[in-house]
PDB file of C-alpha atoms in Angstrom:
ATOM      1  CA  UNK A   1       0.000   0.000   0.000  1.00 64.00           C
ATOM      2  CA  UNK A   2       1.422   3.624  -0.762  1.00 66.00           C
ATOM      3  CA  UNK A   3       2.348   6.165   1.419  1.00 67.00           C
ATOM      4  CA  UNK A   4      -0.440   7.972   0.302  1.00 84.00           C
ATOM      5  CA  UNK A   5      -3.424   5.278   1.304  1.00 84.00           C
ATOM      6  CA  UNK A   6      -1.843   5.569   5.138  1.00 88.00           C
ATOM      7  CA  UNK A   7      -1.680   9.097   5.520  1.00 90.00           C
ATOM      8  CA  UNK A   8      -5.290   9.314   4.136  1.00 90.00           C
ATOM      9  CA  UNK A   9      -6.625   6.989   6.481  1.00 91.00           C
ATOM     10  CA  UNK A  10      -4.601   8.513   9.045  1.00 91.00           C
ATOM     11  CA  UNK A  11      -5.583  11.862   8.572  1.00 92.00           C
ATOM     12  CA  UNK A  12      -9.895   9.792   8.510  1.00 93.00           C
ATOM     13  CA  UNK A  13      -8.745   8.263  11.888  1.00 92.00           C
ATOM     14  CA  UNK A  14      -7.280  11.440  13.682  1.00 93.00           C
ATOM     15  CA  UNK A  15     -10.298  13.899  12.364  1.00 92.00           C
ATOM     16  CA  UNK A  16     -13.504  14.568  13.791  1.00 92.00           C
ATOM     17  CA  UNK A  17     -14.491  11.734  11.369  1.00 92.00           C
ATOM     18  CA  UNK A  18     -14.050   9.408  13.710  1.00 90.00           C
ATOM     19  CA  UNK A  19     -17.176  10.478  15.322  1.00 92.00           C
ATOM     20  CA  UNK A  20     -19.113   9.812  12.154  1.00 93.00           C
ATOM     21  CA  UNK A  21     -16.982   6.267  11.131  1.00 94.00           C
ATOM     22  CA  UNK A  22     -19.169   3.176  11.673  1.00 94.00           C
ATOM     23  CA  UNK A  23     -17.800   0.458  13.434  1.00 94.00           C
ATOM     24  CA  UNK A  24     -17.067  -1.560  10.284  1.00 94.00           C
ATOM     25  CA  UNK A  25     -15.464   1.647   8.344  1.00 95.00           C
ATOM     26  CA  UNK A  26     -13.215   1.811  11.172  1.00 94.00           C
ATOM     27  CA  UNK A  27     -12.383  -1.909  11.812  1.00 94.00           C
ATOM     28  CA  UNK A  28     -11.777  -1.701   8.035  1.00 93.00           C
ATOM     29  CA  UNK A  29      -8.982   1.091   8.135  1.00 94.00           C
ATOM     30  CA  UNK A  30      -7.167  -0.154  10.865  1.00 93.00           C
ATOM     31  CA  UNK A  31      -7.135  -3.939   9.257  1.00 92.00           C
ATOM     32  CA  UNK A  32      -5.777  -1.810   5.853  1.00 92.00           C
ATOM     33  CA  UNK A  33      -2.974  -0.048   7.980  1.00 91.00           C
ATOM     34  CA  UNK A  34      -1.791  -3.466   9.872  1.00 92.00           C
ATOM     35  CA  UNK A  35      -1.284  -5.226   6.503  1.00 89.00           C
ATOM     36  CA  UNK A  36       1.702  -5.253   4.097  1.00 86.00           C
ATOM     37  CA  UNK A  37      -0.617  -6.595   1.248  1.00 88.00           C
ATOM     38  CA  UNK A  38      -4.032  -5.845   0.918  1.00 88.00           C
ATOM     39  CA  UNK A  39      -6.840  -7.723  -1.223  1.00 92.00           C
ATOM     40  CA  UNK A  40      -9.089  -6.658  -3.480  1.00 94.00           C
ATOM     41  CA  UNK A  41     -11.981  -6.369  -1.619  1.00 94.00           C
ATOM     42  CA  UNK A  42      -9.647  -4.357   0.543  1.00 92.00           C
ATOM     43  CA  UNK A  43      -9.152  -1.794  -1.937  1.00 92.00           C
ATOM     44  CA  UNK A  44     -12.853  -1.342  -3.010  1.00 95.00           C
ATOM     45  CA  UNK A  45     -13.741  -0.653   0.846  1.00 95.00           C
ATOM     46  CA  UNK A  46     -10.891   1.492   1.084  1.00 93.00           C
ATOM     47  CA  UNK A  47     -12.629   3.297  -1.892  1.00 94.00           C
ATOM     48  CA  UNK A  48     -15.316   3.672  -0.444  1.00 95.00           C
ATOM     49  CA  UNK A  49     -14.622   4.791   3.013  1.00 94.00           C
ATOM     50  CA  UNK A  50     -12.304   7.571   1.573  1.00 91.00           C
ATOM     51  CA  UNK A  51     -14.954   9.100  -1.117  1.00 93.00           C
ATOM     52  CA  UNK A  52     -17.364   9.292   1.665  1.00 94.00           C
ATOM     53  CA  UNK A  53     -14.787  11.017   3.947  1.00 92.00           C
ATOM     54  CA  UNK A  54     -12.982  12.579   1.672  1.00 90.00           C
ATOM     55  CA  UNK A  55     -13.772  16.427   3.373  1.00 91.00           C
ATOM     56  CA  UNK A  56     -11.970  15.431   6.491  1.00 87.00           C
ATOM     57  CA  UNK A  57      -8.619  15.033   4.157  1.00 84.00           C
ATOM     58  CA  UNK A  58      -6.416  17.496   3.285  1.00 76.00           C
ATOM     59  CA  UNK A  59      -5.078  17.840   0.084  1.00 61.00           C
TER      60      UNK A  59
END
């Protein structure tokens, strides 16, 4: 995973979005950030989670 996936979910995790993550969105990032390779499925989620947060990220 890039450099640029972690600090995204990073910056998701240590926002005020973490008030508005469900318990799955968030059990999803931190699986993503423990893993050297990540699946498919993985990914898509990933997607997901970021579009939807994508405000809390800085550029």
């Amino acid at each position: 995973m890039s450099m640029n996936s972690k600090d995204k979910i990073n910056e998701i995790l240590h926002s005020d979005a973490i008030n508005y993550l469900e318990t799955s969105e968030r059990l999803i990032l931190k699986n993503v950030l423990e893993k050297e390779i990540i699946s498919e499925l993985d990914i898509m989620n990933l997607d997901k989670i970021l579009q939807k947060y994508k405000k809390f990220i800085k550029n």
